[in-house]
Amino acid sequence: MLVIYVYRRFFKIEINGVRYRRRYRFRIPVRRITHVQLVGSPRVVKWTSFRVYRDSRRWGGGGGGEAPEPAEDFGVIPQAEWFGFEKIFTYSNKYFIFRRRLILNRRRYRFYRGGLLPGDTLLFRGRFKRHGAFHIIFGGRHGIRFIIDFVWRRRRMFVRFRERHRRRRLAAKKYSFPHLAWRRMFELMIEITKTTFYITINGQTYGGFRTETHPDEFDWIRFRGVGRSVRIFSYYFLRSSAQNYRHTDSHHKYSVEGGIRPFDMLVFTGKEVSSTQKYSVNFYTSRGWIALHVDFRPAGHGVIVTNTKKGGWGHEIRYRWPGIKKGQRFILIIYVYRRFFQFEINGVRYRKRYRFRVPLHDIKYVRLTGAPSRVQWTSFRVYRDYRHWVKKKVYKKSIEGYTYSYGLRIFSVHRFRRRFSWRGWILMEWQAVTICRGRPSTHHRRCRRRRIRHYYYVKICNRRSRKLCRWVYIMYIPFWYFRPYADYRFRGPIRRDCRGRRRRHRCWFIFTVCTKDGKMCAESRSRRFPRGLDYYGKVEVTWIMIFWRIEYLWMKYDRKDWRIVVIRHRRRFWRFKLCRVKNKSVCIWIKTRYRPQGYKRFPKVYFNTSLEGYPYSSTVKFLRWKRVEKGQFKIIEFKRNIKICRGRPITHHRRCRRRHVKAYYRITLLYPGGKKKKPAKRVFYMHILPYRAFTPSKNYVIRSRIRRRCRHHRRSCIYFFRVCSVKHRRQCYRTAAFHFPRGMKFVGRRRWVTMYMVYWDLQYLILRFDPNVYYVYGKVRKVKRGYRYRICRRHGRCRWILTRYRPKGFKEKAVPLPEYKTSVEKYPYTGPLSSAIYSPFILLRRYSYHHYTIISIRPIRLCRRKHLPHKKLKCPKSHILPMYKVKLCSRRNRRMCSVAYVGSLPYEYLSLVWVIRHRVRKVCHKGRRHSCDCHYEFTACNGRKCIAAVSRSYPSRLKYKGKRSVHNADMMRASKSYLLSVYPAKKYKVKGFVRYKRVNECTQGTEKILIYYFTICSLDGKHCYKVQTYFKPIHIYWITTVFIIPSDMNTATVDNIWYLIYMKNVINDYRIVYKRYPYGYWHILKIQLTKLCNQTPSKKKKVPTATLR
């Protein structure tokens, strides 16, 4: 039993008397919940009842109270009734209570329904945009089962049914229907019965299609073609409530649980087939008496007769009615009061009362009579306690006089601006009101504080016709409606309210607007700062107002009493400092969006140096080294380590911060004079000195690495280095030049020399390559960029070098030395073959076995060394590598071949001709990300030769033809064939239970593998062996039997059957594992029994657990 308690803000759940403490908070307002759906196929769950109890605090909250009768009782139902219904009328004037509406767009929607039921209906409304098709696909656990194609073409239109059953396609069936005009609305309705699908298009029903699949196997529905060729405006999933009551016989007989009670409402719907024959509704008691007989006479008589049969018929009561035409639908409603019945037919309620002649609690079931040729009954429903539907006296105001918001035209701001645009509507008047949020109650009561809201009752009229006006309620009036601005003024400060971070598009400006006379005031808001109105009365100026408007700055700080000291502009803002005229120590910094105007400034006094004596960088002149390097200036002198304070001169002395103190070079230049001008000296400050300043170059040396920065693919490069004086080694200068400094001597370390320094000057070549150790090998070739030659080290490697000059001071050897590619034993060196040597798995990735095949395999030995140019050597034993020379050719083109060297051949290249001779060994090591990387190593033979092979998984495709060794645990774990070859199924059986455990085989890894442990014994029980495998020995040593059971027998029933059999000692020596296979209504149950050999039953029997699959 499942009980759901509904609180003010959350749900609580109780199952079989156990109440859970966790609370499920509302994610949707409770007042929007109108439907309850119980989902589940009859094979899974069987719903028996559904009840609703109102206000459970009276009897469940304190405990000890008796449970009242349910407000809504639905008796025995497979699917719960839905409230909050809305009638949906179709072309055929048919309506449904069960409602679910969705709008489809271009995406493919999939709806999981938990199975369909006979009587369900799908309703589509839309129109075709162009020629095409609309597909409705029904499917379940086994894929697509049924497809309906709704096709629209130029000359004809048709509906096509296609079905799949047990992986085979059945014959399709077509129905043509009249052509629909372009963009004309259509209505497609699909009615589902137990064996047939019926199609209705625009009220016209076409032939049905019989299916071999039950509707409850359709778990989902998919739609295709939506958005391309057809546009679906609405989709309804309709479930008829005629199944909400259980049929007791075939003549429309329905049982009502608990009987009929006062203040119940019984609703009958049907369709009249013949207008000349009568039909009736009868209420039966437990004794078989007719408590109420409602007889519909033909239309010509126009009479409804009510009577009671208690042994014999009693006095009749007749009602006149206009009758129903042939084919018309009708609704009969019977209202149950405490002492009488009342009737209503098609909305007409009759005043006559039919008093009870039989006690009401004796009525147990309802029977609807009438042959199918007379009438078609479509539904029957019972609604409990309909008194709350009756209109009662309602009070529109609370005790405090607040009007309830229910029924008022309350607009949100966005909806108000969308409905009444400020360009087409004008604000006339308003008044402040207080409203209580909620529905009007049936008696006076106080309004809670949290429900009290303040609104404005606004009158807004059209600009063109002032007679068209509306009165609406709104929380605040938007700023744009106060136009013209000359009629209104601001009052009070302007505040800013920001949500989250302070961003412009997330902030609101809140203020008060009043009329000129000040009688009417209202709160207003705006995304932007309001700028069109003047102010009324005293204004409380805030920083936000000063930031946006200069008038508020003048109000706050008078222009006569304040003056500007500093003003700065950064990005879009202005920041300035205001000080008092009388007292300069009283100052304030202000930030605005505008430039402050109307304020005078104090006279400024600047100091060119800081307290430490450092000149400010804005008072001195700087010059770039590039202008001095390119220009014709004469450098007279220069000094280093001149400290300057980075910044502007200030109006008072202050210390310079350490991070602002920088060291520069002071240089004195002589500007050349002209005809009228004389040569002049000027002083500049530079961050780096040009190379021209160091003349003559004999007095200076380079004492650092020469760094190069190039642009445009090394067409223009700048060289940076450090120059030091010869006399004073500690006097060094940062220097830059456009060309490489050739004339200056380099005094530095050998490791500082780079190859582009060798390219330009001979001194760097001699410093980098010692002439006593290196020699020029071969000819010196002249190329476009200079000279190219080869420098070799004695008994070592060689290197190609490019310079702008010829090498001098090096010995030359023009005779080339022999190069040996093999050792004395004629083992090829691995150096020249490095591009063809692969590991087994990289070879498999480079040459896939799907595209390449092996032509020849040849064993070979290699020497793990590079070839030497001076003499032939013997290969050490530790350097000898046994490998295979493999020739691989493409399967498509045998001319495309490659040669590769590999230590062991991959298992995938081997055909079925090869067999395994020796034991298969498993090797594991630590892989990437602490994972366990394992592979199998074995020897494969084909009768002529044997090779070493490797595989990621166990080579189960190859046969094993070696010694039957029990101690080979790796093969026993992975191979079923090897296990059967050692322990044949005819001679050995499993003893005891099969246990499993997760084991970490790789000692350094973190991944665990599932291993099964069991014992294999001979049939006589003398010899037993413990075995470990990666697989279950189910299909090898277990006995199998097959049973057929009905599909409604669940797994718990099968478990109980087996448990009882086990406890009765019928099959004590077997263990059961079973599988289910669906076969229509029946299910095949495959039961596998494991015989437990030589196991004597103990006193305390442990019942093994059945594992389900």
GROMACS .gro file of N, CA and C in nm, residues 977-1068:
model
  276
  977SER      N    1   3.846  -2.496  -2.455
  977SER     CA    2   3.888  -2.618  -2.524
  977SER      C    3   4.001  -2.688  -2.449
  978TYR      N    4   4.096  -2.610  -2.393
  978TYR     CA    5   4.206  -2.670  -2.317
  978TYR      C    6   4.154  -2.735  -2.188
  979LEU      N    7   4.053  -2.670  -2.126
  979LEU     CA    8   3.995  -2.727  -2.004
  979LEU      C    9   3.925  -2.859  -2.034
  980LEU      N   10   3.852  -2.864  -2.147
  980LEU     CA   11   3.783  -2.988  -2.184
  980LEU      C   12   3.880  -3.097  -2.227
  981SER      N   13   3.993  -3.057  -2.288
  981SER     CA   14   4.092  -3.158  -2.327
  981SER      C   15   4.159  -3.223  -2.207
  982VAL      N   16   4.177  -3.145  -2.098
  982VAL     CA   17   4.239  -3.200  -1.977
  982VAL      C   18   4.137  -3.276  -1.893
  983TYR      N   19   4.017  -3.215  -1.877
  983TYR     CA   20   3.911  -3.277  -1.798
  983TYR      C   21   3.788  -3.293  -1.889
  984PRO      N   22   3.772  -3.405  -1.957
  984PRO     CA   23   3.656  -3.424  -2.046
  984PRO      C   24   3.526  -3.421  -1.967
  985ALA      N   25   3.419  -3.372  -2.032
  985ALA     CA   26   3.289  -3.358  -1.967
  985ALA      C   27   3.227  -3.494  -1.936
  986LYS      N   28   3.268  -3.601  -2.010
  986LYS     CA   29   3.212  -3.733  -1.986
  986LYS      C   30   3.269  -3.799  -1.861
  987LYS      N   31   3.388  -3.757  -1.820
  987LYS     CA   32   3.456  -3.822  -1.709
  987LYS      C   33   3.457  -3.738  -1.582
  988TYR      N   34   3.435  -3.604  -1.593
  988TYR     CA   35   3.447  -3.516  -1.477
  988TYR      C   36   3.321  -3.431  -1.464
  989LYS      N   37   3.288  -3.394  -1.339
  989LYS     CA   38   3.175  -3.308  -1.308
  989LYS      C   39   3.218  -3.208  -1.201
  990VAL      N   40   3.140  -3.098  -1.190
  990VAL     CA   41   3.171  -2.994  -1.092
  990VAL      C   42   3.118  -3.037  -0.956
  991LYS      N   43   3.199  -3.022  -0.854
  991LYS     CA   44   3.160  -3.057  -0.717
  991LYS      C   45   3.146  -2.929  -0.635
  992GLY      N   46   3.035  -2.917  -0.564
  992GLY     CA   47   3.014  -2.800  -0.479
  992GLY      C   48   2.967  -2.679  -0.560
  993PHE      N   49   2.985  -2.564  -0.502
  993PHE     CA   50   2.938  -2.440  -0.562
  993PHE      C   51   3.049  -2.371  -0.640
  994VAL      N   52   3.008  -2.286  -0.732
  994VAL     CA   53   3.104  -2.206  -0.810
  994VAL      C   54   3.112  -2.069  -0.743
  995ARG      N   55   3.227  -2.034  -0.692
  995ARG     CA   56   3.248  -1.903  -0.628
  995ARG      C   57   3.332  -1.815  -0.718
  996TYR      N   58   3.310  -1.684  -0.700
  996TYR     CA   59   3.387  -1.589  -0.782
  996TYR      C   60   3.447  -1.481  -0.691
  997LYS      N   61   3.551  -1.417  -0.741
  997LYS     CA   62   3.622  -1.315  -0.665
  997LYS      C   63   3.692  -1.222  -0.762
  998ARG      N   64   3.697  -1.094  -0.728
  998ARG     CA   65   3.769  -0.996  -0.809
  998ARG      C   66   3.913  -0.989  -0.763
  999VAL      N   67   4.006  -1.017  -0.856
  999VAL     CA   68   4.147  -1.028  -0.823
  999VAL      C   69   4.225  -0.930  -0.908
 1000ASN      N   70   4.326  -0.868  -0.849
 1000ASN     CA   71   4.415  -0.778  -0.921
 1000ASN      C   72   4.535  -0.860  -0.967
 1001GLU      N   73   4.534  -0.902  -1.095
 1001GLU     CA   74   4.642  -0.989  -1.145
 1001GLU      C   75   4.771  -0.912  -1.164
 1002CYS      N   76   4.762  -0.787  -1.207
 1002CYS     CA   77   4.882  -0.705  -1.227
 1002CYS      C   78   4.918  -0.641  -1.093
 1003THR      N   79   5.036  -0.667  -1.042
 1003THR     CA   80   5.074  -0.620  -0.909
 1003THR      C   81   5.083  -0.469  -0.903
 1004GLN      N   82   5.116  -0.404  -1.015
 1004GLN     CA   83   5.133  -0.260  -1.016
 1004GLN      C   84   5.008  -0.187  -1.064
 1005GLY      N   85   4.911  -0.259  -1.121
 1005GLY     CA   86   4.792  -0.195  -1.175
 1005GLY      C   87   4.683  -0.182  -1.071
 1006THR      N   88   4.572  -0.119  -1.112
 1006THR     CA   89   4.457  -0.097  -1.024
 1006THR      C   90   4.332  -0.168  -1.073
 1007GLU      N   91   4.329  -0.225  -1.194
 1007GLU     CA   92   4.212  -0.291  -1.248
 1007GLU      C   93   4.202  -0.432  -1.191
 1008LYS      N   94   4.076  -0.476  -1.162
 1008LYS     CA   95   4.050  -0.607  -1.107
 1008LYS      C   96   3.970  -0.690  -1.206
 1009ILE      N   97   3.999  -0.823  -1.208
 1009ILE     CA   98   3.937  -0.916  -1.302
 1009ILE      C   99   3.856  -1.017  -1.223
 1010LEU      N  100   3.739  -1.058  -1.278
 1010LEU     CA  101   3.652  -1.156  -1.214
 1010LEU      C  102   3.702  -1.297  -1.245
 1011ILE      N  103   3.734  -1.378  -1.142
 1011ILE     CA  104   3.783  -1.514  -1.158
 1011ILE      C  105   3.689  -1.607  -1.080
 1012TYR      N  106   3.653  -1.720  -1.143
 1012TYR     CA  107   3.564  -1.819  -1.083
 1012TYR      C  108   3.648  -1.936  -1.027
 1013TYR      N  109   3.616  -1.978  -0.904
 1013TYR     CA  110   3.685  -2.086  -0.836
 1013TYR      C  111   3.586  -2.203  -0.819
 1014PHE      N  112   3.626  -2.324  -0.859
 1014PHE     CA  113   3.541  -2.441  -0.839
 1014PHE      C  114   3.630  -2.565  -0.839
 1015THR      N  115   3.569  -2.679  -0.804
 1015THR     CA  116   3.640  -2.807  -0.793
 1015THR      C  117   3.581  -2.905  -0.892
 1016ILE      N  118   3.670  -2.973  -0.969
 1016ILE     CA  119   3.629  -3.073  -1.067
 1016ILE      C  120   3.670  -3.211  -1.014
 1017CYS      N  121   3.574  -3.303  -1.010
 1017CYS     CA  122   3.600  -3.439  -0.961
 1017CYS      C  123   3.559  -3.541  -1.067
 1018SER      N  124   3.624  -3.653  -1.061
 1018SER     CA  125   3.585  -3.763  -1.151
 1018SER      C  126   3.451  -3.820  -1.107
 1019LEU      N  127   3.390  -3.902  -1.195
 1019LEU     CA  128   3.258  -3.956  -1.165
 1019LEU      C  129   3.260  -4.048  -1.042
 1020ASP      N  130   3.371  -4.122  -1.023
 1020ASP     CA  131   3.377  -4.208  -0.905
 1020ASP      C  132   3.414  -4.132  -0.778
 1021GLY      N  133   3.456  -4.003  -0.792
 1021GLY     CA  134   3.486  -3.919  -0.677
 1021GLY      C  135   3.622  -3.941  -0.617
 1022LYS      N  136   3.711  -4.017  -0.680
 1022LYS     CA  137   3.843  -4.043  -0.623
 1022LYS      C  138   3.940  -3.929  -0.647
 1023HIS      N  139   3.934  -3.868  -0.765
 1023HIS     CA  140   4.029  -3.763  -0.802
 1023HIS      C  141   3.954  -3.630  -0.813
 1024CYS      N  142   4.004  -3.525  -0.745
 1024CYS     CA  143   3.945  -3.391  -0.746
 1024CYS      C  144   4.056  -3.288  -0.769
 1025TYR      N  145   4.025  -3.186  -0.843
 1025TYR     CA  146   4.122  -3.082  -0.877
 1025TYR      C  147   4.055  -2.946  -0.861
 1026LYS      N  148   4.130  -2.848  -0.809
 1026LYS     CA  149   4.082  -2.709  -0.797
 1026LYS      C  150   4.120  -2.633  -0.923
 1027VAL      N  151   4.023  -2.564  -0.981
 1027VAL     CA  152   4.041  -2.496  -1.110
 1027VAL      C  153   3.996  -2.351  -1.095
 1028GLN      N  154   4.066  -2.262  -1.168
 1028GLN     CA  155   4.029  -2.120  -1.177
 1028GLN      C  156   4.009  -2.084  -1.324
 1029THR      N  157   3.899  -2.016  -1.354
 1029THR     CA  158   3.869  -1.977  -1.494
 1029THR      C  159   3.814  -1.835  -1.495
 1030TYR      N  160   3.818  -1.777  -1.617
 1030TYR     CA  161   3.756  -1.646  -1.641
 1030TYR      C  162   3.609  -1.660  -1.681
 1031PHE      N  163   3.557  -1.778  -1.698
 1031PHE     CA  164   3.422  -1.803  -1.745
 1031PHE      C  165   3.354  -1.901  -1.650
 1032LYS      N  166   3.217  -1.903  -1.657
 1032LYS     CA  167   3.140  -1.996  -1.577
 1032LYS      C  168   3.136  -2.133  -1.646
 1033PRO      N  169   3.149  -2.241  -1.572
 1033PRO     CA  170   3.143  -2.375  -1.633
 1033PRO      C  171   2.999  -2.424  -1.649
 1034ILE      N  172   2.907  -2.334  -1.691
 1034ILE     CA  173   2.765  -2.369  -1.696
 1034ILE      C  174   2.738  -2.465  -1.811
 1035HIS      N  175   2.784  -2.429  -1.932
 1035HIS     CA  176   2.753  -2.506  -2.052
 1035HIS      C  177   2.839  -2.631  -2.067
 1036ILE      N  178   2.930  -2.656  -1.973
 1036ILE     CA  179   3.023  -2.768  -1.990
 1036ILE      C  180   2.984  -2.886  -1.901
 1037TYR      N  181   2.960  -2.861  -1.771
 1037TYR     CA  182   2.941  -2.969  -1.677
 1037TYR      C  183   2.803  -2.967  -1.611
 1038TRP      N  184   2.704  -2.892  -1.665
 1038TRP     CA  185   2.574  -2.880  -1.598
 1038TRP      C  186   2.467  -2.949  -1.680
 1039ILE      N  187   2.365  -3.006  -1.609
 1039ILE     CA  188   2.253  -3.073  -1.674
 1039ILE      C  189   2.147  -2.969  -1.707
 1040THR      N  190   2.079  -2.982  -1.823
 1040THR     CA  191   1.985  -2.881  -1.870
 1040THR      C  192   1.849  -2.946  -1.894
 1041THR      N  193   1.742  -2.887  -1.843
 1041THR     CA  194   1.604  -2.928  -1.872
 1041THR      C  195   1.524  -2.806  -1.909
 1042VAL      N  196   1.415  -2.824  -1.985
 1042VAL     CA  197   1.334  -2.714  -2.037
 1042VAL      C  198   1.191  -2.733  -1.991
 1043PHE      N  199   1.131  -2.628  -1.937
 1043PHE     CA  200   0.990  -2.628  -1.898
 1043PHE      C  201   0.920  -2.512  -1.967
 1044ILE      N  202   0.789  -2.522  -1.988
 1044ILE     CA  203   0.708  -2.414  -2.047
 1044ILE      C  204   0.607  -2.370  -1.943
 1045ILE      N  205   0.604  -2.240  -1.912
 1045ILE     CA  206   0.515  -2.186  -1.810
 1045ILE      C  207   0.440  -2.069  -1.868
 1046PRO      N  208   0.324  -2.027  -1.811
 1046PRO     CA  209   0.252  -1.907  -1.860
 1046PRO      C  210   0.334  -1.782  -1.834
 1047SER      N  211   0.307  -1.675  -1.915
 1047SER     CA  212   0.386  -1.552  -1.905
 1047SER      C  213   0.354  -1.472  -1.780
 1048ASP      N  214   0.235  -1.491  -1.718
 1048ASP     CA  215   0.202  -1.412  -1.601
 1048ASP      C  216   0.268  -1.464  -1.475
 1049MET      N  217   0.339  -1.577  -1.483
 1049MET     CA  218   0.412  -1.628  -1.366
 1049MET      C  219   0.542  -1.551  -1.353
 1050ASN      N  220   0.556  -1.469  -1.248
 1050ASN     CA  221   0.673  -1.385  -1.232
 1050ASN      C  222   0.789  -1.461  -1.170
 1051THR      N  223   0.899  -1.390  -1.154
 1051THR     CA  224   1.020  -1.455  -1.103
 1051THR      C  225   1.005  -1.497  -0.958
 1052ALA      N  226   0.930  -1.422  -0.878
 1052ALA     CA  227   0.913  -1.458  -0.737
 1052ALA      C  228   0.839  -1.591  -0.725
 1053THR      N  229   0.740  -1.615  -0.814
 1053THR     CA  230   0.667  -1.742  -0.810
 1053THR      C  231   0.759  -1.858  -0.839
 1054VAL      N  232   0.845  -1.842  -0.942
 1054VAL     CA  233   0.938  -1.949  -0.977
 1054VAL      C  234   1.036  -1.975  -0.863
 1055ASP      N  235   1.082  -1.870  -0.797
 1055ASP     CA  236   1.172  -1.886  -0.683
 1055ASP      C  237   1.105  -1.966  -0.571
 1056ASN      N  238   0.979  -1.935  -0.544
 1056ASN     CA  239   0.908  -2.005  -0.437
 1056ASN      C  240   0.889  -2.153  -0.471
 1057ILE      N  241   0.857  -2.181  -0.600
 1057ILE     CA  242   0.839  -2.321  -0.642
 1057ILE      C  243   0.968  -2.400  -0.620
 1058TRP      N  244   1.077  -2.342  -0.664
 1058TRP     CA  245   1.205  -2.412  -0.649
 1058TRP      C  246   1.243  -2.429  -0.502
 1059TYR      N  247   1.213  -2.327  -0.421
 1059TYR     CA  248   1.245  -2.334  -0.278
 1059TYR      C  249   1.168  -2.447  -0.210
 1060LEU      N  250   1.039  -2.462  -0.246
 1060LEU     CA  251   0.958  -2.568  -0.186
 1060LEU      C  252   1.010  -2.706  -0.228
 1061ILE      N  253   1.046  -2.717  -0.356
 1061ILE     CA  254   1.099  -2.845  -0.405
 1061ILE      C  255   1.228  -2.880  -0.332
 1062TYR      N  256   1.311  -2.781  -0.310
 1062TYR     CA  257   1.439  -2.806  -0.243
 1062TYR      C  258   1.416  -2.848  -0.097
 1063MET      N  259   1.322  -2.782  -0.030
 1063MET     CA  260   1.300  -2.811   0.110
 1063MET      C  261   1.236  -2.949   0.131
 1064LYS      N  262   1.164  -3.000   0.029
 1064LYS     CA  263   1.103  -3.132   0.040
 1064LYS      C  264   1.201  -3.245   0.008
 1065ASN      N  265   1.328  -3.215  -0.017
 1065ASN     CA  266   1.432  -3.315  -0.041
 1065ASN      C  267   1.410  -3.392  -0.171
 1066VAL      N  268   1.344  -3.329  -0.269
 1066VAL     CA  269   1.324  -3.399  -0.397
 1066VAL      C  270   1.451  -3.392  -0.480
 1067ILE      N  271   1.509  -3.273  -0.489
 1067ILE     CA  272   1.635  -3.258  -0.564
 1067ILE      C  273   1.734  -3.188  -0.473
 1068ASN      N  274   1.791  -3.261  -0.379
 1068ASN     CA  275   1.885  -3.200  -0.286
 1068ASN      C  276   2.023  -3.181  -0.348
   0.00000   0.00000   0.00000
